[in-house]
GROMACS .gro file of C-alpha atoms in nm:
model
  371
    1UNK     CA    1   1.160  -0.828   1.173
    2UNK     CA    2   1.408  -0.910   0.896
    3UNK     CA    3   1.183  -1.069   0.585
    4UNK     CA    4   1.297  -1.341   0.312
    5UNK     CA    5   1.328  -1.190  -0.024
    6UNK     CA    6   1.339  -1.433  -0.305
    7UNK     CA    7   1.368  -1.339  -0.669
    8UNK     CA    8   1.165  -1.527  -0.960
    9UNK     CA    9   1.343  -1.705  -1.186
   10UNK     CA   10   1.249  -1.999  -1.454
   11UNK     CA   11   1.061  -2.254  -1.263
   12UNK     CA   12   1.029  -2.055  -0.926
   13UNK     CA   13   1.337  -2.248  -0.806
   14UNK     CA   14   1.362  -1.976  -0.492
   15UNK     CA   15   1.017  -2.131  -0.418
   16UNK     CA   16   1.086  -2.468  -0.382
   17UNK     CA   17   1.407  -2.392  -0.158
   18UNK     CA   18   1.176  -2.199   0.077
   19UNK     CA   19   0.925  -2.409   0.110
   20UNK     CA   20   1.141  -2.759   0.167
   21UNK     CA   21   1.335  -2.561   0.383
   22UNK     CA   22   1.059  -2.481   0.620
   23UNK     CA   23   0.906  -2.796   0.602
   24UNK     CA   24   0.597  -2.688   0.426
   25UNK     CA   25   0.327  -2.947   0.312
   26UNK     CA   26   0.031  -2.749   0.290
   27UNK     CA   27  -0.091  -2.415   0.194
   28UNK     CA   28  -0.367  -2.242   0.218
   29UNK     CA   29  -0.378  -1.990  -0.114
   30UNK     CA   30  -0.477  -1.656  -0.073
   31UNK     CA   31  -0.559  -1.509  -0.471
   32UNK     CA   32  -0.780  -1.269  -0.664
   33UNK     CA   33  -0.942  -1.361  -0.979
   34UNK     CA   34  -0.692  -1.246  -1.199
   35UNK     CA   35  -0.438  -1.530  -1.050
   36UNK     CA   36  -0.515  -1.747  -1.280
   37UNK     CA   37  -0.380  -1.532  -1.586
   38UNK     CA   38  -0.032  -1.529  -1.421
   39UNK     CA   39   0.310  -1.715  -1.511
   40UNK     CA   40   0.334  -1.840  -1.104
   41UNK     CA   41  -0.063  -2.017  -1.163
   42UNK     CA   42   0.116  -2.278  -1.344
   43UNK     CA   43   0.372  -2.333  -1.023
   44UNK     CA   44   0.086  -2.341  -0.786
   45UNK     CA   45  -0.117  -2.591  -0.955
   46UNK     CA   46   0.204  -2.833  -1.054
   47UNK     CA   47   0.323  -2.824  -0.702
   48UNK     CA   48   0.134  -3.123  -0.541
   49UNK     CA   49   0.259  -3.339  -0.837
   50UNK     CA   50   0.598  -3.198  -0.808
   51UNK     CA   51   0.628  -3.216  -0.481
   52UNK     CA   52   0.387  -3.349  -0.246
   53UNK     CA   53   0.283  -3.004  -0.119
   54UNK     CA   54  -0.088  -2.976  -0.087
   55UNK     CA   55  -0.239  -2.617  -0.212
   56UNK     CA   56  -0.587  -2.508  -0.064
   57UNK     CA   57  -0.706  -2.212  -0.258
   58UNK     CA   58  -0.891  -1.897  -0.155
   59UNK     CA   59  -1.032  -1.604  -0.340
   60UNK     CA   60  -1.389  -1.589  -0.155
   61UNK     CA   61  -1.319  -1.195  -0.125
   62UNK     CA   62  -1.389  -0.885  -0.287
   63UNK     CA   63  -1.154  -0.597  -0.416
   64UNK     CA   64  -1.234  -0.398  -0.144
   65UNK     CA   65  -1.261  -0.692   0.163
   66UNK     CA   66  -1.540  -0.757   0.361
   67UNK     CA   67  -1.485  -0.858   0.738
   68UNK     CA   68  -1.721  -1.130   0.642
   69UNK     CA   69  -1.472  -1.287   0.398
   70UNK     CA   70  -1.226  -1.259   0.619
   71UNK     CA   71  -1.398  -1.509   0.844
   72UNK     CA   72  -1.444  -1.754   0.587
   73UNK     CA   73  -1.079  -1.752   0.529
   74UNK     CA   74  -1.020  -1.819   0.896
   75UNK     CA   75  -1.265  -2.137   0.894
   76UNK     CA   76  -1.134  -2.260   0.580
   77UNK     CA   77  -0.747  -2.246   0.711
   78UNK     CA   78  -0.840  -2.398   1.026
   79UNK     CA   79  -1.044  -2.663   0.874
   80UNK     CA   80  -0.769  -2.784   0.621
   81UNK     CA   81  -0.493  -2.728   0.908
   82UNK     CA   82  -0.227  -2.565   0.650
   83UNK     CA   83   0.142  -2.509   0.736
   84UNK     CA   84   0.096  -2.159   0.599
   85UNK     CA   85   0.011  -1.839   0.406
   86UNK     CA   86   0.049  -1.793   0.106
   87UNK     CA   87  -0.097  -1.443  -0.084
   88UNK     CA   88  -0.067  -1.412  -0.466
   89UNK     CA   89  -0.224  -1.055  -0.571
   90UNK     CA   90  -0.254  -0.656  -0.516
   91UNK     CA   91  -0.295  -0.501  -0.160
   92UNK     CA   92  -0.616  -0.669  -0.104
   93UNK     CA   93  -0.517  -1.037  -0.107
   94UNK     CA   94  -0.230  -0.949   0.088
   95UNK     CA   95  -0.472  -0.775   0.370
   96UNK     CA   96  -0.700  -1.057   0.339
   97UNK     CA   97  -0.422  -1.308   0.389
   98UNK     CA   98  -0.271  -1.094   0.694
   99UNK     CA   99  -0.616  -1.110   0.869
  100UNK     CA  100  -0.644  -1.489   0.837
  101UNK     CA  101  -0.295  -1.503   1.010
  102UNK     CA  102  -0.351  -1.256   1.301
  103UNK     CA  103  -0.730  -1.412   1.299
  104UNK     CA  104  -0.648  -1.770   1.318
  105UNK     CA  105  -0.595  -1.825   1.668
  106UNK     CA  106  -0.823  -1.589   1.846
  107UNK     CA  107  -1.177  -1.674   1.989
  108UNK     CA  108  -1.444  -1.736   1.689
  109UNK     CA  109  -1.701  -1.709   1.925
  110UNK     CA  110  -1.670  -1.334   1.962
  111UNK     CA  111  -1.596  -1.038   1.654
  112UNK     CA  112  -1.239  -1.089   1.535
  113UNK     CA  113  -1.252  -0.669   1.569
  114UNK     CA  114  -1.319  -0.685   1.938
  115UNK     CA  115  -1.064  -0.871   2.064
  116UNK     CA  116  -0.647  -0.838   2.142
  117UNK     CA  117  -0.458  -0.971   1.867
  118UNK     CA  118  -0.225  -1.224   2.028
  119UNK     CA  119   0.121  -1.260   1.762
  120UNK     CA  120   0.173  -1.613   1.622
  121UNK     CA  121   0.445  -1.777   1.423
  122UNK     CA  122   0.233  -1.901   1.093
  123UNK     CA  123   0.438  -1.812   0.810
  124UNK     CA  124   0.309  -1.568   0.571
  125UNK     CA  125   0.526  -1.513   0.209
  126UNK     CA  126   0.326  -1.244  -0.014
  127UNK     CA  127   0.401  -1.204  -0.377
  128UNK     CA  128   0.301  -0.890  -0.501
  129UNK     CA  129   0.125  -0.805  -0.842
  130UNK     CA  130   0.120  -0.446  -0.881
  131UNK     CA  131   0.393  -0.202  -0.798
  132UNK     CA  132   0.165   0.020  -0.533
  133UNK     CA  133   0.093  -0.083  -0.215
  134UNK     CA  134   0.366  -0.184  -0.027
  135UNK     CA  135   0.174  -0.413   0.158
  136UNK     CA  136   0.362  -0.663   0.128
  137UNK     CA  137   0.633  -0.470   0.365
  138UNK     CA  138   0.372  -0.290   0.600
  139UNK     CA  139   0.220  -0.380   0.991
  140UNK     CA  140  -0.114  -0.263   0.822
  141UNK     CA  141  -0.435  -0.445   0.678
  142UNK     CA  142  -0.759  -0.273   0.561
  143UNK     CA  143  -1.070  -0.470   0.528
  144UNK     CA  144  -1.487  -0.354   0.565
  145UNK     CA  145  -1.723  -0.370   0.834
  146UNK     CA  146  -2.076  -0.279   0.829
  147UNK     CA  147  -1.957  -0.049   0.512
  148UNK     CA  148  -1.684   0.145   0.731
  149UNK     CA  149  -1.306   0.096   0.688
  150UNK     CA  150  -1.160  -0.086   0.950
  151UNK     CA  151  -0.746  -0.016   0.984
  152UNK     CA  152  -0.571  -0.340   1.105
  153UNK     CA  153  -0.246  -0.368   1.245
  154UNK     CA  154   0.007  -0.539   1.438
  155UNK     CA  155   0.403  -0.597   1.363
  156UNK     CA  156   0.315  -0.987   1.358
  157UNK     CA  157   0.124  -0.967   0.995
  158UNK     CA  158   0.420  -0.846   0.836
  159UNK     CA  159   0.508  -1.106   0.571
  160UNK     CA  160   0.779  -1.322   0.673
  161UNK     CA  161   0.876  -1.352   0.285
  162UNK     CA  162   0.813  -1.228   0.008
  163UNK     CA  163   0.864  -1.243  -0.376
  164UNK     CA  164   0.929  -1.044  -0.674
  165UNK     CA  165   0.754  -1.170  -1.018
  166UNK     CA  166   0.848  -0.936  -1.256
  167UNK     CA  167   0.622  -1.161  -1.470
  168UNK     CA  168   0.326  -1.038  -1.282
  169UNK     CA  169   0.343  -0.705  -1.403
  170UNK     CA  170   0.325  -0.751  -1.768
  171UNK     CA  171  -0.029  -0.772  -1.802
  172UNK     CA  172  -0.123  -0.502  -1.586
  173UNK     CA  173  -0.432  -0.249  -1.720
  174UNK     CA  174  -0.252   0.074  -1.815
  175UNK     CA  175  -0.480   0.263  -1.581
  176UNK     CA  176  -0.393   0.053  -1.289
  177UNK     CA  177  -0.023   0.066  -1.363
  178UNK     CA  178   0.002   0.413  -1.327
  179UNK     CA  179  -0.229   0.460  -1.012
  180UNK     CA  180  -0.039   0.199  -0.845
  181UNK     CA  181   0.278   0.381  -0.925
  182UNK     CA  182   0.145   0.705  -0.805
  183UNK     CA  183   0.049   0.525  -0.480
  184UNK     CA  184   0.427   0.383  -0.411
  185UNK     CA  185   0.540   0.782  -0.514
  186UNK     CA  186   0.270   0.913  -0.243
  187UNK     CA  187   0.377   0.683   0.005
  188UNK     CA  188   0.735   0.789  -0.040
  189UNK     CA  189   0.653   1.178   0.006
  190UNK     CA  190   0.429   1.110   0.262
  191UNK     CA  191   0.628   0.907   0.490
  192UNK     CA  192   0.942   1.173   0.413
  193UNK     CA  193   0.728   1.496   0.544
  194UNK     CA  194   0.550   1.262   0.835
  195UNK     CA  195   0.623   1.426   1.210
  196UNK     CA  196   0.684   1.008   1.217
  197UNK     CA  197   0.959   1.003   0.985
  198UNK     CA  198   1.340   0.870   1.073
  199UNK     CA  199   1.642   0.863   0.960
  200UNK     CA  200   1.609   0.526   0.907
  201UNK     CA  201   1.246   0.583   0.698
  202UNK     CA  202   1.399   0.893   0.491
  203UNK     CA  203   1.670   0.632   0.359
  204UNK     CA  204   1.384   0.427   0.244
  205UNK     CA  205   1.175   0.719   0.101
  206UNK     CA  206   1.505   0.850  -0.100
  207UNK     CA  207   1.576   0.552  -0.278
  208UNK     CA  208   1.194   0.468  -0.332
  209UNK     CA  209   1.178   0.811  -0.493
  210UNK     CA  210   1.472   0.799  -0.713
  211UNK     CA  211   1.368   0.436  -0.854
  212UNK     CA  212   1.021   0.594  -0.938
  213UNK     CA  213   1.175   0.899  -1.079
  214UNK     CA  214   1.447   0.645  -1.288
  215UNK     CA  215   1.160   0.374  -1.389
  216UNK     CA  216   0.839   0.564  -1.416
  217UNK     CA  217   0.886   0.604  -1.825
  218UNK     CA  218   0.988   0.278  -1.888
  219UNK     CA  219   0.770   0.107  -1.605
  220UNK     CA  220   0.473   0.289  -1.821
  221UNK     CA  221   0.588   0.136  -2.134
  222UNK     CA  222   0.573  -0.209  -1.949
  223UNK     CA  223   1.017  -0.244  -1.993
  224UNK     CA  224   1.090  -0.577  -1.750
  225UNK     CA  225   1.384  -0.434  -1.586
  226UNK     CA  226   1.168  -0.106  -1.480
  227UNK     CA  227   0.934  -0.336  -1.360
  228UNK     CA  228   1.172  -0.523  -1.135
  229UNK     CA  229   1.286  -0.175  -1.021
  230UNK     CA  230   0.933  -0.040  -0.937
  231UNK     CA  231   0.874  -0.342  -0.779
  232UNK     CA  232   1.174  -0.235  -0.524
  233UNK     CA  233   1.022   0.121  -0.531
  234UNK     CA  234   0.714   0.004  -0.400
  235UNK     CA  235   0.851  -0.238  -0.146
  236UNK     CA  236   1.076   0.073   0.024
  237UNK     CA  237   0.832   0.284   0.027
  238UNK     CA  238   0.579   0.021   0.201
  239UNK     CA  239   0.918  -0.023   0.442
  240UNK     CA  240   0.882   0.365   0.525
  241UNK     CA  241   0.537   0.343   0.580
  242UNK     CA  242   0.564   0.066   0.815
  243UNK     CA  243   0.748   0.331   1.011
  244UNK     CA  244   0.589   0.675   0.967
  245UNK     CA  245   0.212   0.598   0.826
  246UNK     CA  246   0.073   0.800   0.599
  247UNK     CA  247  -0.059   1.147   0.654
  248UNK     CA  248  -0.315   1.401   0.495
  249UNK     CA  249  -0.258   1.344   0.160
  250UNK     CA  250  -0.397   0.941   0.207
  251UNK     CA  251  -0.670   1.092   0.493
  252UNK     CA  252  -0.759   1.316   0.196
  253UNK     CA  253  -0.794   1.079  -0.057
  254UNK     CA  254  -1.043   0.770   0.038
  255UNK     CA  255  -1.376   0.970  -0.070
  256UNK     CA  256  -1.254   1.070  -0.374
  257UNK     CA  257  -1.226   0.687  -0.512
  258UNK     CA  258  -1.544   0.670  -0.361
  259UNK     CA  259  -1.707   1.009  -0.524
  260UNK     CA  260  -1.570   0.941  -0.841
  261UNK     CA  261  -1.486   0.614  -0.872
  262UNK     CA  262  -1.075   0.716  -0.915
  263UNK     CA  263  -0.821   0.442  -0.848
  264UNK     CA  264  -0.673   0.509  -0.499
  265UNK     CA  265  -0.337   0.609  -0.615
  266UNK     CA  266  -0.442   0.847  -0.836
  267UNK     CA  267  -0.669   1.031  -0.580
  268UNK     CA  268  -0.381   1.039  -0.333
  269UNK     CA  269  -0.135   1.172  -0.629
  270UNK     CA  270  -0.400   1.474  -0.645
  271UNK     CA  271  -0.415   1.519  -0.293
  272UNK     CA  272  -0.019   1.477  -0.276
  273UNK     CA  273  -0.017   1.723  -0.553
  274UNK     CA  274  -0.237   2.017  -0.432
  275UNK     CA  275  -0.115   1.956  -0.024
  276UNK     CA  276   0.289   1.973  -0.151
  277UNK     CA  277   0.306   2.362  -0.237
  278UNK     CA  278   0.053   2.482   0.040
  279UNK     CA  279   0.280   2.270   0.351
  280UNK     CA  280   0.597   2.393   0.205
  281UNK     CA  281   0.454   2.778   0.184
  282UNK     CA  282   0.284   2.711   0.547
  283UNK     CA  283   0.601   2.622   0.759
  284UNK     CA  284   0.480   2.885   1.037
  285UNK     CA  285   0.183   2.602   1.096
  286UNK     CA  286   0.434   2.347   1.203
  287UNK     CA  287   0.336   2.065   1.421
  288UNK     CA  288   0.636   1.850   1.408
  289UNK     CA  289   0.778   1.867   1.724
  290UNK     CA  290   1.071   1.944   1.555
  291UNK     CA  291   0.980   2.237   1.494
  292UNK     CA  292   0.964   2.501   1.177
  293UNK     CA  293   1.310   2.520   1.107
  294UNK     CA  294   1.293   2.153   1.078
  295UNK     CA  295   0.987   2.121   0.845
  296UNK     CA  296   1.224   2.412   0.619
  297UNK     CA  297   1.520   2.151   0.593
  298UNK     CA  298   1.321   1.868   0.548
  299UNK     CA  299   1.097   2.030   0.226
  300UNK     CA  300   1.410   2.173   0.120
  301UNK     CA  301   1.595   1.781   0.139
  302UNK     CA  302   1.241   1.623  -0.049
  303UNK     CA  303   1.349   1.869  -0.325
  304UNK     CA  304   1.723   1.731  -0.328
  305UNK     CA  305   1.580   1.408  -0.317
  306UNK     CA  306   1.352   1.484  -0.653
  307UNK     CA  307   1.603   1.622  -0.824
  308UNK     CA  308   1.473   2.018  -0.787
  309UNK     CA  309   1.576   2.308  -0.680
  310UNK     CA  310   1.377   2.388  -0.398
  311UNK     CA  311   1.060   2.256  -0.234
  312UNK     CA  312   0.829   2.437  -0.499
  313UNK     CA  313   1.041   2.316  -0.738
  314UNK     CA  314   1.000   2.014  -0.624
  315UNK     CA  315   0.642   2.030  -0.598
  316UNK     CA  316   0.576   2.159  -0.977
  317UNK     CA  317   0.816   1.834  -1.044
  318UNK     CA  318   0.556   1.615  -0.914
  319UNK     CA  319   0.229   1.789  -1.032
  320UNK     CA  320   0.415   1.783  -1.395
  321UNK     CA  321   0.464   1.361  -1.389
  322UNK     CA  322   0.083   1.313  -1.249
  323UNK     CA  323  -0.027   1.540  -1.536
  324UNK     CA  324   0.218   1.366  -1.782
  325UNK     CA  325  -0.001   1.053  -1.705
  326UNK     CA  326  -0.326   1.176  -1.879
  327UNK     CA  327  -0.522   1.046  -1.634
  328UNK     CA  328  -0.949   1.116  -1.631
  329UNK     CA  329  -1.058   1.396  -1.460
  330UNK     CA  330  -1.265   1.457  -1.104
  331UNK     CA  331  -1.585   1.662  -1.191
  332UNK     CA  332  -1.782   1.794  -0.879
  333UNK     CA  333  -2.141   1.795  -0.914
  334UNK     CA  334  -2.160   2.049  -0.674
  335UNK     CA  335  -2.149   2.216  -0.363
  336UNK     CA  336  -2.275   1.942  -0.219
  337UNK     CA  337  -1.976   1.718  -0.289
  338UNK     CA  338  -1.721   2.002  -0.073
  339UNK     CA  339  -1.939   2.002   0.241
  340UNK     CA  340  -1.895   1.598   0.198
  341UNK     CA  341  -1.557   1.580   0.156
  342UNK     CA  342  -1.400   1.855   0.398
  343UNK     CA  343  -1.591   1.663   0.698
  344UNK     CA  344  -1.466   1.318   0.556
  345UNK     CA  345  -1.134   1.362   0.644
  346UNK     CA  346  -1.019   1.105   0.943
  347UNK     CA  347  -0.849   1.326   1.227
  348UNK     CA  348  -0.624   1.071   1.303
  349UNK     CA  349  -0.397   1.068   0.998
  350UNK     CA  350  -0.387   1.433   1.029
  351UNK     CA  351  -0.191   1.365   1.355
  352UNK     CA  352   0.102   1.252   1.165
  353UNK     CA  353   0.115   1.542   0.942
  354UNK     CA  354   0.371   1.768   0.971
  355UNK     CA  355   0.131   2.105   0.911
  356UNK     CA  356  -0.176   2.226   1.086
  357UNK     CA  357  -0.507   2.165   0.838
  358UNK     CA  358  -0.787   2.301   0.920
  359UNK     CA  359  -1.165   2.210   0.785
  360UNK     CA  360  -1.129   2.588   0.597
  361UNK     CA  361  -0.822   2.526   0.451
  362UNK     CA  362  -0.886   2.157   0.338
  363UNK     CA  363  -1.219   2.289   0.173
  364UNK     CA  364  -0.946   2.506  -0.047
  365UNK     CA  365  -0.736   2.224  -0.114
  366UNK     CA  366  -1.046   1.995  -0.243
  367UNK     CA  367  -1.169   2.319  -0.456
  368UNK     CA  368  -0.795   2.309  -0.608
  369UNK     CA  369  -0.776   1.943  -0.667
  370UNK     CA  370  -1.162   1.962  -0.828
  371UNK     CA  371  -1.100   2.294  -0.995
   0.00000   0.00000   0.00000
């Protein structure tokens, strides 16, 4: 599906155009609480005035969203009958915002979770706030059930448009700008060294890695044009997602946000970082079909791709940017905390990755990360 970019500009003119050229009259705001603090607020809340379009607002949801939430979305869309979607925010008002869409014409008499997700032609236009998740790009929505993770996804929840805000960026938390660039550099590698990975998905990862590796000083030092460019970084590496998935070093990396309260970027950056040197030296445990030779070429064209030498090269590369970040430290409180985490990890992102883990060998590369 071929998606609607629009740029920002003074005014949100690109706005406007899309939304009289579709016909739009009312929309049903999907926001966090920090929308309110951001240049395209003032466009939202002007727009009836302006222009007749009616905006019904939504932020009933928490950073991590509930299932539960997600059903009041769906009631509240349906009962104010909006033309469309409209999700201002990080990954989670985007997910949110996907649900309602792929939610709002099933059975409400029965879980959401339980039944076939039948495609439907609501428009959906995300504008991203953080430079991270890609989800504005990707077939994939997380939300909570019961406390468990529930993966959603279907092509149809793709955003039909979407829009870059530089101005969005400017007041991000240093913290979260830097895990949220980590996480667009993770999805990059990741989707390069996935046994999912294309030609079509390496383009993407290549040119998502050398915007990151161009922008990360400047996009640290809050510069508006490295913004606008890690913007783009994030949105091709959400593309190459869309294709591959992810693979160990995101399977790795939920319980460590959850152990010690890291930002998720920045726990898949250390996974990513301690998983990079041990697949490149373990080529023998191939399982792209492929095969090893492959898995050589490819480590050995990731290391073109950063810049290095070869794919340890490559690797030190990366593990010398995370480091150059200064981020806070994981401390283990003991042995407890391995036996957690080297049973936590979910088998089925290890199917896309392109060497054979085992529970052994992922206890070694939590003792490295935690070391």
């Amino acid at each position: 599906m071929e998606q609607t970019i629009l740029e920002a500009s003074d005014g949100y003119a690109a706005l406007d155009e899309y939304f009289q050229n579709n016909g739009i009259r009312s929309i049903f705001l999907v926001c966090d609480g920090a929308f309110r603090h951001l240049p395209i607020a003032g466009y939202f809340d002007a727009l009836e005035a302006r222009k007749g379009i009616r905006i019904v607002k939504f932020s009933g949801f928490d950073p991590n969203p509930r299932y539960e939430s997600v059903v009041c979305g769906v009631k509240e869309f349906r009962a104010h009958r909006c033309d469309m979607l409209v999700a201002v925010g990080g990954g989670s008002s985007i997910d949110v915002a996907k649900c309602v869409k792929l939610y709002s014409n099933m059975d409400d008499t029965r879980s959401y979770l339980e039944q076939t997700i039948v495609p439907n032609g609501i428009r959906l236009l995300a504008v991203p706030t953080t430079a991270g998740t890609g989800s504005e790009a990707t077939r994939y929505a997380v939300i909570y059930y019961g406390g468990e993770k529930q993966s959603i996804s279907d092509v149809s929840c793709i955003p039909s448009a979407v829009l870059f805000d530089v101005s969005a960026l400017r007041t991000l938390p240093d913290y979260q700008r830097k895990s949220t660039a980590l996480d667009a550099f993770c999805h990059s590698v990741e989707s390069f060294w996935s046994v999912n990975s294309t030609s079509e998905s390496k383009a993407f990862s290549k040119e998502a890695i050398r915007l990151v590796l161009e922008n990360m000083d400047g996009y640290i030092r809050n510069e508006e044009q490295a913004n606008g460019n890690m913007l783009k970084a994030a949105h091709l590496a959400g593309r190459a997602i869309n294709i591959t998935q992810t693979t160990a070093g995101h399977a790795m990396c939920y319980k460590l946000t959850s152990l010690y309260g890291l930002a998720h970027g920045h726990a898949a950056a250390l996974c990513v970082a301690a998983l990079w040197p041990y697949m490149a030296e373990h080529c023998d445990l191939c399982l792209d079909p492929r095969g090893s030779d492959y898995l050589a070429e490819m480590f050995q064209e990731l290391a073109d791709a950063m810049g290095s030498d070869s794919p340890l090269d490559a690797a030190d590369r990366f593990k010398d940017i995370l480091a150059g970040l200064s981020l806070k430290k994981a401390v283990p409180t003991g042995e407890q905390d391995f036996q957690f985490l080297r049973t936590s990890v979910n088998p089925v992102r290890l199917k896309n990755n392109p060497v054979r883990l085992t529970e052994e060998s992922i206890d070694g590369l939590y003792r490295q990360i935690l070391q």
